[in-house]
Short mmCIF file of C-alpha atoms and ligand atoms in Angstrom, two decimals:
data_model
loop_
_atom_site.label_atom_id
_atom_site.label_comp_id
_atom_site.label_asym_id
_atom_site.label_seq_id
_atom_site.Cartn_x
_atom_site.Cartn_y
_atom_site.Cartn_z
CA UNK A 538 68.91 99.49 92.47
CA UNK A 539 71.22 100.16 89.68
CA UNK A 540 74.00 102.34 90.02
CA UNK A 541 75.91 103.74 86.94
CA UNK A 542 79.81 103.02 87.32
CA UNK A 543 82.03 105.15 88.62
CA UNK A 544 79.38 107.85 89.75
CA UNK A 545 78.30 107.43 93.25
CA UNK A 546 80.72 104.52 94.34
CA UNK A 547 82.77 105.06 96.82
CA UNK A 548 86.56 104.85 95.50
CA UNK A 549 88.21 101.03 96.29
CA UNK A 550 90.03 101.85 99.84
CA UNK A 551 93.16 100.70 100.44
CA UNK A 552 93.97 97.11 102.03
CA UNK A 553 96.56 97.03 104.89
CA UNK A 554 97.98 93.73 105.19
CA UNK A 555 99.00 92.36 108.56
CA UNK A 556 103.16 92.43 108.58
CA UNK A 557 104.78 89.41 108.14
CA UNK A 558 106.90 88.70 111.17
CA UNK A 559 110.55 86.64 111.27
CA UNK A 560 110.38 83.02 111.54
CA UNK A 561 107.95 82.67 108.47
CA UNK A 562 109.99 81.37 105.43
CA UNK A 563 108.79 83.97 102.76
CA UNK A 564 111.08 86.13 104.89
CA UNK A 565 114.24 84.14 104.63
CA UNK A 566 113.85 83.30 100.70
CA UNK A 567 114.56 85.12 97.61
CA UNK A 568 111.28 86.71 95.54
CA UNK A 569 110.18 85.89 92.52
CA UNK A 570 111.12 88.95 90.06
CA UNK A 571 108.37 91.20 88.95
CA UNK A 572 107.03 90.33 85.30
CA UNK A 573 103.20 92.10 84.97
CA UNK A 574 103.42 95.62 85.30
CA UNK A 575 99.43 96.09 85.05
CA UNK A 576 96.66 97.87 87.28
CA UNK A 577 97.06 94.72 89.89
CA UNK A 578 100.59 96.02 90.26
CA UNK A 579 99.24 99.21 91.12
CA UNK A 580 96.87 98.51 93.49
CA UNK A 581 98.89 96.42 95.48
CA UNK A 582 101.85 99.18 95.31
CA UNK A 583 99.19 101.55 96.85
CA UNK A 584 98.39 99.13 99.82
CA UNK A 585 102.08 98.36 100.42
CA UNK A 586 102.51 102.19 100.77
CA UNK A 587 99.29 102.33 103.38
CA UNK A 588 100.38 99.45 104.82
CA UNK A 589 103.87 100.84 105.83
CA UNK A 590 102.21 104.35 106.84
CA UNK A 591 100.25 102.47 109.16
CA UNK A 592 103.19 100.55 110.48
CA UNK A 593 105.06 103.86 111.02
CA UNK A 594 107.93 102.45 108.48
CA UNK A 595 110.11 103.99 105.44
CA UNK A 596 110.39 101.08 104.13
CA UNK A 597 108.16 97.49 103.27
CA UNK A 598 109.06 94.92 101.05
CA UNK A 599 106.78 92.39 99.50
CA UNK A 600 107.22 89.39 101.51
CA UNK A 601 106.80 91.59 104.68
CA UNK A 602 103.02 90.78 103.50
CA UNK A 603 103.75 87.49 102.42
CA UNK A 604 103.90 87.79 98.84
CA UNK A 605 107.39 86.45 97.63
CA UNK A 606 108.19 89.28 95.13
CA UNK A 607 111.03 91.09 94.04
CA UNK A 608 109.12 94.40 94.99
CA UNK A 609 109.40 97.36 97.94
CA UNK A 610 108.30 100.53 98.28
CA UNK A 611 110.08 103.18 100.56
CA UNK A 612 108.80 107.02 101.42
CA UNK A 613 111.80 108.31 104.38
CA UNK A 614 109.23 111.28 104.51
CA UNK A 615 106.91 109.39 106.58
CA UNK A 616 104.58 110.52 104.12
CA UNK A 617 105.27 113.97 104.48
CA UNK A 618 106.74 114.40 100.99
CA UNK A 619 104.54 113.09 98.03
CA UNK A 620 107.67 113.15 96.21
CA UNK A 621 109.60 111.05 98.63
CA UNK A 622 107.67 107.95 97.43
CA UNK A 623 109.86 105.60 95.43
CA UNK A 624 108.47 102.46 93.91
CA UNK A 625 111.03 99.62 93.48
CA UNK A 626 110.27 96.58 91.15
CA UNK A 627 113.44 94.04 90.19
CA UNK A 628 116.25 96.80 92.41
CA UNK A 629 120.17 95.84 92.04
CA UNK A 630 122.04 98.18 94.28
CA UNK A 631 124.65 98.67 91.61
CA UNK A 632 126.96 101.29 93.24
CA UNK A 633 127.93 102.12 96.97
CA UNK A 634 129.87 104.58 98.79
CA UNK A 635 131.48 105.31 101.45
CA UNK A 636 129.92 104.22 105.35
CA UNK A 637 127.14 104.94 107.91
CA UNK A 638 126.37 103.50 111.16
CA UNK A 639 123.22 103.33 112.53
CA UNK A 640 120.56 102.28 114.72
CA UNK A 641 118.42 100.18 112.21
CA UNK A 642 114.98 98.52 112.53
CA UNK A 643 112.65 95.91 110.48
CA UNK A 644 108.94 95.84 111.01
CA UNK A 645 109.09 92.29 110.57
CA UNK A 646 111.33 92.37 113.46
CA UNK A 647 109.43 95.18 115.79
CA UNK A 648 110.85 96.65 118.79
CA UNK A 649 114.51 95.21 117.54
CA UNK A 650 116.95 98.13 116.77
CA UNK A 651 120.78 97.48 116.20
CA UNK A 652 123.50 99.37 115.41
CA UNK A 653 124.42 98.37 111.75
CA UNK A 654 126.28 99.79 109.34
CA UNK A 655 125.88 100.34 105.38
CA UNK A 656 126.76 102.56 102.62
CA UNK A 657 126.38 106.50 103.08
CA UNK A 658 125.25 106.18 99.49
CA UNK A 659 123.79 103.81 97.28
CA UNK A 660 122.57 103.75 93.62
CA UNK A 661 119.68 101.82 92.99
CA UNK A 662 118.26 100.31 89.79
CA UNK A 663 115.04 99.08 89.19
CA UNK A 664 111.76 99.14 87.26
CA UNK A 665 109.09 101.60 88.15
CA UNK A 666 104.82 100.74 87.79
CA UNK A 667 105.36 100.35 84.13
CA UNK A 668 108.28 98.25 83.78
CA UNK A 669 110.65 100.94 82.91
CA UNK A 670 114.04 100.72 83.93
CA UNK A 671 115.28 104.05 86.07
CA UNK A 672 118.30 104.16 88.57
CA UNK A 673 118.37 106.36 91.49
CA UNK A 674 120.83 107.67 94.16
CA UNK A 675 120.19 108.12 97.90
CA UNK A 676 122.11 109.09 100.80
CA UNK A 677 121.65 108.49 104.07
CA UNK A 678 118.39 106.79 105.30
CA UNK A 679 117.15 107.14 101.91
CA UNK A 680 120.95 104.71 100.84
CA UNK A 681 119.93 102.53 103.95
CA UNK A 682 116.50 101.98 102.85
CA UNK A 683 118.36 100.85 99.55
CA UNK A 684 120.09 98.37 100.93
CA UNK A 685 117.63 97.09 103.34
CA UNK A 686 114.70 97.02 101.09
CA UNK A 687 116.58 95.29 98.67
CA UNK A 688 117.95 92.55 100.47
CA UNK A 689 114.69 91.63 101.94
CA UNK A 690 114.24 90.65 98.57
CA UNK A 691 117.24 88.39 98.49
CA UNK A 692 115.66 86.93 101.70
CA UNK A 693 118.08 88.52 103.60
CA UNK A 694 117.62 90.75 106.75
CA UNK A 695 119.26 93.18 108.82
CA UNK A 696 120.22 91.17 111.55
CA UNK A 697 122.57 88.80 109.80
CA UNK A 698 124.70 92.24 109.23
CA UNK A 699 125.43 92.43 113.44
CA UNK A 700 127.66 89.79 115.28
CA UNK A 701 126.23 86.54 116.02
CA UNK A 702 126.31 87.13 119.74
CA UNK A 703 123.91 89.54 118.91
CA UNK A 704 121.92 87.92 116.72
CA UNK A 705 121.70 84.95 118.52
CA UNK A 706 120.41 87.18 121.55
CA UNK A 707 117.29 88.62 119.43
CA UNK A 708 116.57 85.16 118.37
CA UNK A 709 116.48 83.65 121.54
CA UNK A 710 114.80 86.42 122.79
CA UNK A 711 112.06 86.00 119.96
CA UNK A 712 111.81 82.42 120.64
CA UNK A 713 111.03 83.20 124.41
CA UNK A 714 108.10 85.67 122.89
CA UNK A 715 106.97 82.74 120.54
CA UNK A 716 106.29 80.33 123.35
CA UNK A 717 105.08 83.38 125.26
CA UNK A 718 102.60 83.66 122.44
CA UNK A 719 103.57 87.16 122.29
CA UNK A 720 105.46 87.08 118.49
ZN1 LIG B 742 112.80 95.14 106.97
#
């Protein structure tokens, strides 16, 4: 039976994407920039956002779903803070401060936490859902997410900041889990 629009349909639900793990290229390469700011923007911004709640993150960048995009959202609130969302199409970090070490993470990379360091703050700027340009500052996690966010976009990831002992550990230790069938 016919059903006027918009009425009694249920509202679109969000899509959560499976996460991208390292080892797939998309990860390792730099994103295309963003160019159509339009509704399809929108939507997927909106399942990027419940696709990171779901993965308990702060942070997801597009080719964490496979899409090879300059884009990444990030919401440190967990959530908690509608406010705390920030939307980032086409970022440049274009000023950094001072230093912070900390344990950091990557869901592409779960269960892998190493001490890295970055800037205590970090000035972003980037293009929000309609293309407009808009800088922003952060400190902290917020700075961290910055930085991290926007080098997954350069196809770069956290663990090429730590020493290659290190890094050569978690990659041989994600090979084992490959062949294990467990990556
Ligand atoms: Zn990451």
């Amino acid at each position: 039976m016919w059903r006027p629009e918009g009425r009694c349909c249920p509202r679109p639900t969000s899509m959560i994407y499976p996460i991208v793990k390292y080892g797939q290229e998309v990860l390792e390469k730099p994103g295309a920039p963003v160019i159509q700011f339009d509704g399809s923007l929108e939507k997927l911004v909106a399942d990027m956002f419940e696709t990171m709640y779901a993965a308990n993150g702060v942070g997801l960048a597009a080719p964490q779903i496979g899409l090879s995009l300059k884009l990444c959202v990030i919401d440190v609130s967990c959530g908690k803070d509608p406010n705390a969302r920030v939307v980032l199409a086409n970022p440049e970090i274009i000023a950094t401060e001072g230093e912070q070490a900390e344990e950091e993470g990557c869901l592409s990379l779960p269960d892998f936490r190493a001490q890295t360091t970055r800037p205590l703050r970090a000035t972003v700027r980037a293009q929000d859902l309609t293309g407009t340009d808009f800088t922003l500052s952060g400190e902290g996690l917020l700075a961290r997410a910055f930085c991290h966010e926007s080098d997954h976009l350069a196809g770069k990831l956290f663990i090429s900041y730590l020493s290659r002992l290190k890094r050569d550990s978690i990659k041989r230790q994600i090979r084992r889990m490959v062949k294990a069938g467990e990556w």
